Amino acid sequence: MRISSATLTAALSSVASASLQVVPGGTWTTPDGEHLQAHGAGFIEVNGTYYMIGEDKSGGHSFTNVNCYSSTDLVQWTYVGALLSQTSSGDLGPNRVVERPKVIYNDKTGKYVLWMHMDSSNYGEARVAVATGDSVCGKYEYIRSFQPLGRESRDMGLFKDDDGKAYLLTEDRNYGLRIVALSDDYLTPTTDVFSWRLEGGNRVEAPAMVKLGDTYFLFASMMTGWDPNDNQYTTSKSLGSGWSEWKKFADQGTNTYNSQTTYILKTSESSAIYMGDRWVKDNLMASTYVWLPLSISGTSVSMKNFVSWVPTSNFASWQNPPAETSYEAEAATYGGKARNIDCSGCSGKVAAGYIGGPDNGSVTFTGIRSDIDGLTTIRIKFLNGDSSPRYANVRVNGDAGRKIAFLTARGDPASSTLHAQLKKGSDNTIVIEGINGGWGPDVDRLMVPVQ
Ligand SMILES: *[C@@H]1O[C@H](CO)[C@@H](O)[C@H](O)[C@H]1NC(C)=O
Ligand SMILES: *[C@@H]1O[C@H](CO)[C@@H](O)[C@H](O)[C@H]1NC(C)=O
């Protein structure tokens, strides 16, 4: 068969985009140069674009914004705006708690409906709150907060069924977890559908539901505060009855790879992605995102951990991390006063220190190989002893560079993701330098997919 050049280009571009990777637990820098701030997030797809709606923790624990980011590849996320922002007083005023925002679309009213956990700073109010928007990522109109059906509600989730009915998943510390039906406009809880009494193996919170085929899957964490635990799931063919015993889905004893469920993203009738938060409880803005593909067979779910993975073009399957070449910073070229520093957790026990600063320390990696021309996720392995992020300008093949964030990382190097266009061959160059005299991270090495 003769392959037309158009076919060949399409095939090449799908290979090229397939080298973008999800890096669980990494620093995920968005184009504004900051770590993505959408914790406890919900997701909604509109016309082939995914929206990630979550908590902005850049100002600490108290509510500042419900942020919205968009992506078409689930890897590169761009800040679009805030659905809600802090006001001078009231529910959205100073020292308030807003957690786990979730959005669904109401086909009848044409409104996007946002539910969230609303609380005082000591979690004494235990309410939900609701708001609506005319566009998914625009400004929302705040409506009210209240206790659903007169009961306490802390962690919550939201589920829209195939038939257009919607449900609030609500955790009431005096009783347990409940599924509560919502009114047709999704603004009011109406009736109890099912509940788990808070006892034995039913001590669950952080609920997230997905329906695959004719089966409902409900995921939740156990109750250990901000600390992670082995999360669980239960299944049923009916929302109101027949729920199975709670079972673990990640490897036993890993505390769900140090994460807590926030959302399960359906990608086909038989596939879904687990989205969790790795909370840093004393520095919430530095919490990271642990997203992993679920392996689903009938009603059985399991999940393996990956350093990184590649969502394939329809997101319904994935590839394990590609083979990588590592490039040691201490073997690269230093500029300014950059120099070797001891790093017991680093490969070779050495990292490049004094990046940035008044003497413009930099490290230049040359001879980086890629087997294709294309957009590639590179992991920058680094340390940052500060509690606030450090930043670097990272230039690829002579471009002007982009600002990359590096969250706190002590002891073992962490990964920060760089999504950049590499050239086929072995003469790619990456420069890591400071920004305006600020200190950059200590750089251990680059991990570059071979493809
Ligand atoms: C989605 O696409 C359809 C068809 O192009 C359009 O009518 C609709 O307004 C779009 N919706 C949004 C939210 O952009
Ligand atoms: C570092 O870079 C800045 C900005 O380019 C420049 O003004 C400054 O002189 C440099 N410092 C040294 C020590 O080269």
PDB file of C-alpha atoms in Angstrom, residues 163-410:
ATOM      1  CA  ASP A 163     -30.583   9.511  32.545  1.00  0.00           C
ATOM      2  CA  GLY A 164     -29.788  13.112  33.530  1.00  0.00           C
ATOM      3  CA  LYS A 165     -30.570  12.657  37.236  1.00  0.00           C
ATOM      4  CA  ALA A 166     -27.889  13.932  39.601  1.00  0.00           C
ATOM      5  CA  TYR A 167     -26.791  12.964  43.098  1.00  0.00           C
ATOM      6  CA  LEU A 168     -24.864  14.507  45.952  1.00  0.00           C
ATOM      7  CA  LEU A 169     -22.422  12.213  47.764  1.00  0.00           C
ATOM      8  CA  THR A 170     -22.172  13.567  51.280  1.00  0.00           C
ATOM      9  CA  GLU A 171     -20.247  12.552  54.389  1.00  0.00           C
ATOM     10  CA  ASP A 172     -22.115  13.184  57.639  1.00  0.00           C
ATOM     11  CA  ARG A 173     -19.832  12.513  60.636  1.00  0.00           C
ATOM     12  CA  ASN A 174     -22.886  11.744  62.796  1.00  0.00           C
ATOM     13  CA  TYR A 175     -24.089   8.998  60.524  1.00  0.00           C
ATOM     14  CA  GLY A 176     -21.881   8.134  57.541  1.00  0.00           C
ATOM     15  CA  LEU A 177     -21.752   8.484  53.764  1.00  0.00           C
ATOM     16  CA  ARG A 178     -24.964   9.065  51.837  1.00  0.00           C
ATOM     17  CA  ILE A 179     -26.121   9.236  48.244  1.00  0.00           C
ATOM     18  CA  VAL A 180     -28.809  11.941  48.053  1.00  0.00           C
ATOM     19  CA  ALA A 181     -30.869  12.697  44.950  1.00  0.00           C
ATOM     20  CA  LEU A 182     -30.970  16.281  43.646  1.00  0.00           C
ATOM     21  CA  SER A 183     -33.928  18.196  42.196  1.00  0.00           C
ATOM     22  CA  ASP A 184     -34.251  18.434  38.407  1.00  0.00           C
ATOM     23  CA  ASP A 185     -32.401  21.773  38.412  1.00  0.00           C
ATOM     24  CA  TYR A 186     -29.610  20.182  40.535  1.00  0.00           C
ATOM     25  CA  LEU A 187     -29.858  22.973  43.105  1.00  0.00           C
ATOM     26  CA  THR A 188     -31.627  21.186  45.985  1.00  0.00           C
ATOM     27  CA  PRO A 189     -31.179  17.810  47.708  1.00  0.00           C
ATOM     28  CA  THR A 190     -34.481  15.931  47.701  1.00  0.00           C
ATOM     29  CA  THR A 191     -34.362  12.298  48.922  1.00  0.00           C
ATOM     30  CA  ASP A 192     -32.000   9.726  50.397  1.00  0.00           C
ATOM     31  CA  VAL A 193     -31.024   6.994  47.954  1.00  0.00           C
ATOM     32  CA  PHE A 194     -28.511   4.915  49.947  1.00  0.00           C
ATOM     33  CA  SER A 195     -26.260   5.267  52.994  1.00  0.00           C
ATOM     34  CA  TRP A 196     -23.334   3.602  54.730  1.00  0.00           C
ATOM     35  CA  ARG A 197     -23.360   3.821  58.525  1.00  0.00           C
ATOM     36  CA  LEU A 198     -20.083   5.081  59.954  1.00  0.00           C
ATOM     37  CA  GLU A 199     -18.774   1.828  61.435  1.00  0.00           C
ATOM     38  CA  GLY A 200     -16.437  -1.072  60.644  1.00  0.00           C
ATOM     39  CA  GLY A 201     -15.180  -0.948  57.065  1.00  0.00           C
ATOM     40  CA  ASN A 202     -17.613   1.844  56.183  1.00  0.00           C
ATOM     41  CA  ARG A 203     -15.570   4.681  57.682  1.00  0.00           C
ATOM     42  CA  VAL A 204     -15.180   6.477  54.365  1.00  0.00           C
ATOM     43  CA  GLU A 205     -14.929  10.018  53.014  1.00  0.00           C
ATOM     44  CA  ALA A 206     -13.781  11.750  49.798  1.00  0.00           C
ATOM     45  CA  PRO A 207     -16.428   9.995  47.662  1.00  0.00           C
ATOM     46  CA  ALA A 208     -16.207   9.878  43.852  1.00  0.00           C
ATOM     47  CA  MET A 209     -18.552   7.932  41.596  1.00  0.00           C
ATOM     48  CA  VAL A 210     -18.389   6.763  37.993  1.00  0.00           C
ATOM     49  CA  LYS A 211     -20.709   4.557  35.912  1.00  0.00           C
ATOM     50  CA  LEU A 212     -19.097   2.195  33.423  1.00  0.00           C
ATOM     51  CA  GLY A 213     -21.484   0.134  31.312  1.00  0.00           C
ATOM     52  CA  ASP A 214     -24.319  -0.777  33.690  1.00  0.00           C
ATOM     53  CA  THR A 215     -22.199  -0.701  36.860  1.00  0.00           C
ATOM     54  CA  TYR A 216     -21.768   2.107  39.354  1.00  0.00           C
ATOM     55  CA  PHE A 217     -18.315   2.329  40.961  1.00  0.00           C
ATOM     56  CA  LEU A 218     -18.002   4.421  44.106  1.00  0.00           C
ATOM     57  CA  PHE A 219     -14.494   5.257  45.325  1.00  0.00           C
ATOM     58  CA  ALA A 220     -13.650   6.775  48.697  1.00  0.00           C
ATOM     59  CA  SER A 221     -10.810   7.174  51.155  1.00  0.00           C
ATOM     60  CA  MET A 222     -10.806   5.984  54.734  1.00  0.00           C
ATOM     61  CA  MET A 223     -10.795   8.637  57.470  1.00  0.00           C
ATOM     62  CA  THR A 224      -7.251   9.651  58.414  1.00  0.00           C
ATOM     63  CA  GLY A 225      -7.456  13.431  58.008  1.00  0.00           C
ATOM     64  CA  TRP A 226      -4.892  14.885  55.605  1.00  0.00           C
ATOM     65  CA  ASP A 227      -2.780  11.707  55.823  1.00  0.00           C
ATOM     66  CA  PRO A 228      -3.281   9.123  53.092  1.00  0.00           C
ATOM     67  CA  ASN A 229      -4.631   5.599  53.551  1.00  0.00           C
ATOM     68  CA  ASP A 230      -5.563   2.601  51.407  1.00  0.00           C
ATOM     69  CA  ASN A 231      -8.594   3.981  49.529  1.00  0.00           C
ATOM     70  CA  GLN A 232     -11.459   1.644  48.643  1.00  0.00           C
ATOM     71  CA  TYR A 233     -14.275   1.093  46.177  1.00  0.00           C
ATOM     72  CA  THR A 234     -17.668  -0.578  46.045  1.00  0.00           C
ATOM     73  CA  THR A 235     -19.865  -1.457  43.064  1.00  0.00           C
ATOM     74  CA  SER A 236     -23.535  -1.945  42.329  1.00  0.00           C
ATOM     75  CA  LYS A 237     -25.932  -2.164  39.372  1.00  0.00           C
ATOM     76  CA  SER A 238     -28.318   0.108  41.258  1.00  0.00           C
ATOM     77  CA  LEU A 239     -27.704   3.296  43.238  1.00  0.00           C
ATOM     78  CA  GLY A 240     -30.266   2.376  45.900  1.00  0.00           C
ATOM     79  CA  SER A 241     -29.232  -1.204  46.742  1.00  0.00           C
ATOM     80  CA  GLY A 242     -26.832  -4.071  46.169  1.00  0.00           C
ATOM     81  CA  TRP A 243     -23.549  -2.315  46.969  1.00  0.00           C
ATOM     82  CA  SER A 244     -20.646  -4.731  47.439  1.00  0.00           C
ATOM     83  CA  GLU A 245     -18.245  -4.724  50.391  1.00  0.00           C
ATOM     84  CA  TRP A 246     -15.588  -1.996  50.224  1.00  0.00           C
ATOM     85  CA  LYS A 247     -12.333  -3.266  48.703  1.00  0.00           C
ATOM     86  CA  LYS A 248      -8.871  -1.852  48.128  1.00  0.00           C
ATOM     87  CA  PHE A 249      -7.742  -1.139  44.570  1.00  0.00           C
ATOM     88  CA  ALA A 250      -4.148   0.103  44.930  1.00  0.00           C
ATOM     89  CA  ASP A 251      -1.331  -2.089  46.235  1.00  0.00           C
ATOM     90  CA  GLN A 252      -1.974  -2.912  49.896  1.00  0.00           C
ATOM     91  CA  GLY A 253      -0.134  -0.702  52.371  1.00  0.00           C
ATOM     92  CA  THR A 254       0.924   1.956  49.859  1.00  0.00           C
ATOM     93  CA  ASN A 255      -1.743   4.398  51.089  1.00  0.00           C
ATOM     94  CA  THR A 256      -3.013   4.587  47.507  1.00  0.00           C
ATOM     95  CA  TYR A 257       0.516   5.606  46.512  1.00  0.00           C
ATOM     96  CA  ASN A 258       0.252   8.426  49.045  1.00  0.00           C
ATOM     97  CA  SER A 259      -2.903  10.011  47.712  1.00  0.00           C
ATOM     98  CA  GLN A 260      -6.601  10.550  48.365  1.00  0.00           C
ATOM     99  CA  THR A 261      -9.381  10.164  45.797  1.00  0.00           C
ATOM    100  CA  THR A 262     -10.885  13.340  44.419  1.00  0.00           C
ATOM    101  CA  TYR A 263     -12.404  12.266  41.094  1.00  0.00           C
ATOM    102  CA  ILE A 264     -12.702   9.310  38.737  1.00  0.00           C
ATOM    103  CA  LEU A 265     -12.546  10.430  35.112  1.00  0.00           C
ATOM    104  CA  LYS A 266     -14.519   8.184  32.767  1.00  0.00           C
ATOM    105  CA  THR A 267     -12.714   7.775  29.442  1.00  0.00           C
ATOM    106  CA  SER A 268     -14.882   5.041  27.832  1.00  0.00           C
ATOM    107  CA  GLU A 269     -17.593   2.560  28.890  1.00  0.00           C
ATOM    108  CA  SER A 270     -14.861   0.344  30.318  1.00  0.00           C
ATOM    109  CA  SER A 271     -12.019   2.667  31.339  1.00  0.00           C
ATOM    110  CA  ALA A 272     -11.379   5.448  33.817  1.00  0.00           C
ATOM    111  CA  ILE A 273      -8.534   7.385  35.365  1.00  0.00           C
ATOM    112  CA  TYR A 274      -8.069   7.779  39.118  1.00  0.00           C
ATOM    113  CA  MET A 275      -7.428  11.360  40.148  1.00  0.00           C
ATOM    114  CA  GLY A 276      -6.079  11.861  43.654  1.00  0.00           C
ATOM    115  CA  ASP A 277      -4.419  14.507  45.787  1.00  0.00           C
ATOM    116  CA  ARG A 278      -1.110  14.019  47.569  1.00  0.00           C
ATOM    117  CA  TRP A 279      -1.719  16.530  50.332  1.00  0.00           C
ATOM    118  CA  VAL A 280       1.155  18.416  51.955  1.00  0.00           C
ATOM    119  CA  LYS A 281      -0.802  19.272  55.061  1.00  0.00           C
ATOM    120  CA  ASP A 282       1.467  22.019  56.425  1.00  0.00           C
ATOM    121  CA  ASN A 283       1.957  23.608  52.973  1.00  0.00           C
ATOM    122  CA  LEU A 284      -1.195  22.879  50.995  1.00  0.00           C
ATOM    123  CA  MET A 285      -0.174  24.799  47.863  1.00  0.00           C
ATOM    124  CA  ALA A 286       2.661  22.280  47.416  1.00  0.00           C
ATOM    125  CA  SER A 287       0.212  19.367  47.283  1.00  0.00           C
ATOM    126  CA  THR A 288       0.596  17.402  44.058  1.00  0.00           C
ATOM    127  CA  TYR A 289      -1.635  15.373  41.801  1.00  0.00           C
ATOM    128  CA  VAL A 290      -1.545  11.589  41.607  1.00  0.00           C
ATOM    129  CA  TRP A 291      -3.364  10.445  38.478  1.00  0.00           C
ATOM    130  CA  LEU A 292      -3.149   6.818  37.466  1.00  0.00           C
ATOM    131  CA  PRO A 293      -5.020   4.614  34.995  1.00  0.00           C
ATOM    132  CA  LEU A 294      -7.407   2.086  36.551  1.00  0.00           C
ATOM    133  CA  SER A 295      -7.427  -1.528  35.380  1.00  0.00           C
ATOM    134  CA  ILE A 296     -11.084  -2.565  35.273  1.00  0.00           C
ATOM    135  CA  SER A 297     -12.364  -6.042  34.589  1.00  0.00           C
ATOM    136  CA  GLY A 298     -16.072  -6.558  35.196  1.00  0.00           C
ATOM    137  CA  THR A 299     -16.642  -5.140  38.671  1.00  0.00           C
ATOM    138  CA  SER A 300     -13.025  -5.592  39.727  1.00  0.00           C
ATOM    139  CA  VAL A 301     -10.670  -2.609  39.892  1.00  0.00           C
ATOM    140  CA  SER A 302      -6.939  -2.417  40.459  1.00  0.00           C
ATOM    141  CA  MET A 303      -4.362   0.308  40.087  1.00  0.00           C
ATOM    142  CA  LYS A 304      -0.592   0.196  39.710  1.00  0.00           C
ATOM    143  CA  ASN A 305       1.836   3.001  40.374  1.00  0.00           C
ATOM    144  CA  PHE A 306       3.954   4.531  37.617  1.00  0.00           C
ATOM    145  CA  VAL A 307       6.712   7.128  37.679  1.00  0.00           C
ATOM    146  CA  SER A 308       5.021   8.414  34.546  1.00  0.00           C
ATOM    147  CA  TRP A 309       2.587   7.185  31.924  1.00  0.00           C
ATOM    148  CA  VAL A 310       1.381   8.222  28.518  1.00  0.00           C
ATOM    149  CA  PRO A 311      -2.348   8.694  27.916  1.00  0.00           C
ATOM    150  CA  THR A 312      -3.081   7.487  24.399  1.00  0.00           C
ATOM    151  CA  SER A 313      -5.043   9.662  22.019  1.00  0.00           C
ATOM    152  CA  ASN A 314      -8.542   8.777  23.220  1.00  0.00           C
ATOM    153  CA  PHE A 315      -7.411   8.520  26.893  1.00  0.00           C
ATOM    154  CA  ALA A 316      -9.075   5.104  27.150  1.00  0.00           C
ATOM    155  CA  SER A 317      -5.758   3.302  27.367  1.00  0.00           C
ATOM    156  CA  TRP A 318      -2.215   4.124  28.229  1.00  0.00           C
ATOM    157  CA  GLN A 319       1.389   3.198  27.738  1.00  0.00           C
ATOM    158  CA  ASN A 320       3.817   2.571  30.546  1.00  0.00           C
ATOM    159  CA  PRO A 321       6.633   5.070  30.895  1.00  0.00           C
ATOM    160  CA  PRO A 322       8.822   5.212  27.825  1.00  0.00           C
ATOM    161  CA  ALA A 323      12.458   4.210  27.978  1.00  0.00           C
ATOM    162  CA  GLU A 324      14.423   7.212  29.178  1.00  0.00           C
ATOM    163  CA  THR A 325      17.959   8.461  28.906  1.00  0.00           C
ATOM    164  CA  SER A 326      19.271  10.281  31.948  1.00  0.00           C
ATOM    165  CA  TYR A 327      21.615  13.235  31.669  1.00  0.00           C
ATOM    166  CA  GLU A 328      23.522  14.087  34.841  1.00  0.00           C
ATOM    167  CA  ALA A 329      23.829  17.759  35.713  1.00  0.00           C
ATOM    168  CA  GLU A 330      27.364  17.261  36.985  1.00  0.00           C
ATOM    169  CA  ALA A 331      28.337  16.016  33.510  1.00  0.00           C
ATOM    170  CA  ALA A 332      26.806  19.096  31.861  1.00  0.00           C
ATOM    171  CA  THR A 333      28.385  22.558  31.497  1.00  0.00           C
ATOM    172  CA  TYR A 334      28.162  25.064  34.315  1.00  0.00           C
ATOM    173  CA  GLY A 335      27.871  28.817  33.857  1.00  0.00           C
ATOM    174  CA  GLY A 336      28.255  31.622  36.424  1.00  0.00           C
ATOM    175  CA  LYS A 337      29.026  30.195  39.859  1.00  0.00           C
ATOM    176  CA  ALA A 338      27.030  26.982  39.459  1.00  0.00           C
ATOM    177  CA  ARG A 339      28.979  24.096  40.958  1.00  0.00           C
ATOM    178  CA  ASN A 340      28.744  20.554  42.286  1.00  0.00           C
ATOM    179  CA  ILE A 341      27.088  20.096  45.645  1.00  0.00           C
ATOM    180  CA  ASP A 342      26.729  16.943  47.728  1.00  0.00           C
ATOM    181  CA  CYS A 343      23.352  15.305  47.456  1.00  0.00           C
ATOM    182  CA  SER A 344      23.042  11.929  49.147  1.00  0.00           C
ATOM    183  CA  GLY A 345      19.690  11.169  47.462  1.00  0.00           C
ATOM    184  CA  CYS A 346      20.899  12.083  43.958  1.00  0.00           C
ATOM    185  CA  SER A 347      22.250   9.758  41.307  1.00  0.00           C
ATOM    186  CA  GLY A 348      26.041   9.916  41.647  1.00  0.00           C
ATOM    187  CA  LYS A 349      25.502  11.657  45.055  1.00  0.00           C
ATOM    188  CA  VAL A 350      26.070  14.998  43.321  1.00  0.00           C
ATOM    189  CA  ALA A 351      23.771  17.752  42.057  1.00  0.00           C
ATOM    190  CA  ALA A 352      24.318  21.080  40.322  1.00  0.00           C
ATOM    191  CA  GLY A 353      23.914  23.797  42.956  1.00  0.00           C
ATOM    192  CA  TYR A 354      23.948  27.599  42.909  1.00  0.00           C
ATOM    193  CA  ILE A 355      21.691  27.819  39.835  1.00  0.00           C
ATOM    194  CA  GLY A 356      20.578  31.437  39.423  1.00  0.00           C
ATOM    195  CA  GLY A 357      21.510  33.845  42.195  1.00  0.00           C
ATOM    196  CA  PRO A 358      23.501  37.059  41.752  1.00  0.00           C
ATOM    197  CA  ASP A 359      26.198  35.298  39.695  1.00  0.00           C
ATOM    198  CA  ASN A 360      23.727  33.816  37.205  1.00  0.00           C
ATOM    199  CA  GLY A 361      24.568  30.169  37.768  1.00  0.00           C
ATOM    200  CA  SER A 362      23.331  27.925  34.992  1.00  0.00           C
ATOM    201  CA  VAL A 363      23.646  24.403  33.716  1.00  0.00           C
ATOM    202  CA  THR A 364      23.669  23.595  29.989  1.00  0.00           C
ATOM    203  CA  PHE A 365      22.898  20.056  28.827  1.00  0.00           C
ATOM    204  CA  THR A 366      24.013  19.332  25.272  1.00  0.00           C
ATOM    205  CA  GLY A 367      23.823  16.225  23.106  1.00  0.00           C
ATOM    206  CA  ILE A 368      20.319  15.295  24.245  1.00  0.00           C
ATOM    207  CA  ARG A 369      18.941  12.600  22.034  1.00  0.00           C
ATOM    208  CA  SER A 370      15.392  12.116  20.768  1.00  0.00           C
ATOM    209  CA  ASP A 371      14.279   9.576  18.192  1.00  0.00           C
ATOM    210  CA  ILE A 372      11.496  11.844  16.924  1.00  0.00           C
ATOM    211  CA  ASP A 373      10.659  15.485  16.284  1.00  0.00           C
ATOM    212  CA  GLY A 374       7.921  16.314  18.713  1.00  0.00           C
ATOM    213  CA  LEU A 375       6.459  17.505  21.952  1.00  0.00           C
ATOM    214  CA  THR A 376       8.006  15.506  24.765  1.00  0.00           C
ATOM    215  CA  THR A 377       7.698  15.463  28.537  1.00  0.00           C
ATOM    216  CA  ILE A 378      11.090  15.718  30.207  1.00  0.00           C
ATOM    217  CA  ARG A 379      11.414  15.164  33.946  1.00  0.00           C
ATOM    218  CA  ILE A 380      13.803  17.520  35.698  1.00  0.00           C
ATOM    219  CA  LYS A 381      14.957  15.759  38.879  1.00  0.00           C
ATOM    220  CA  PHE A 382      15.701  18.380  41.518  1.00  0.00           C
ATOM    221  CA  LEU A 383      15.908  19.345  45.180  1.00  0.00           C
ATOM    222  CA  ASN A 384      14.576  22.481  46.821  1.00  0.00           C
ATOM    223  CA  GLY A 385      15.215  22.913  50.543  1.00  0.00           C
ATOM    224  CA  ASP A 386      12.908  25.947  50.791  1.00  0.00           C
ATOM    225  CA  SER A 387       9.263  25.680  51.793  1.00  0.00           C
ATOM    226  CA  SER A 388       8.252  27.968  48.929  1.00  0.00           C
ATOM    227  CA  PRO A 389       8.782  27.079  45.283  1.00  0.00           C
ATOM    228  CA  ARG A 390      11.937  27.970  43.438  1.00  0.00           C
ATOM    229  CA  TYR A 391      11.867  28.885  39.777  1.00  0.00           C
ATOM    230  CA  ALA A 392      14.112  28.568  36.767  1.00  0.00           C
ATOM    231  CA  ASN A 393      14.046  29.739  33.187  1.00  0.00           C
ATOM    232  CA  VAL A 394      14.430  26.645  31.031  1.00  0.00           C
ATOM    233  CA  ARG A 395      15.532  27.183  27.438  1.00  0.00           C
ATOM    234  CA  VAL A 396      15.248  24.446  24.831  1.00  0.00           C
ATOM    235  CA  ASN A 397      17.235  24.563  21.587  1.00  0.00           C
ATOM    236  CA  GLY A 398      17.893  28.274  21.820  1.00  0.00           C
ATOM    237  CA  ASP A 399      14.342  29.442  22.529  1.00  0.00           C
ATOM    238  CA  ALA A 400      13.623  32.265  25.005  1.00  0.00           C
ATOM    239  CA  GLY A 401      12.641  29.759  27.629  1.00  0.00           C
ATOM    240  CA  ARG A 402       9.732  29.240  29.956  1.00  0.00           C
ATOM    241  CA  LYS A 403       9.425  29.658  33.727  1.00  0.00           C
ATOM    242  CA  ILE A 404       9.329  26.302  35.491  1.00  0.00           C
ATOM    243  CA  ALA A 405       8.373  25.865  39.157  1.00  0.00           C
ATOM    244  CA  PHE A 406      10.062  23.497  41.624  1.00  0.00           C
ATOM    245  CA  LEU A 407       8.142  22.683  44.820  1.00  0.00           C
ATOM    246  CA  THR A 408       9.807  21.826  48.114  1.00  0.00           C
ATOM    247  CA  ALA A 409      11.863  18.627  47.812  1.00  0.00           C
ATOM    248  CA  ARG A 410      14.325  17.514  50.482  1.00  0.00           C
TER     249      ARG A 410
END
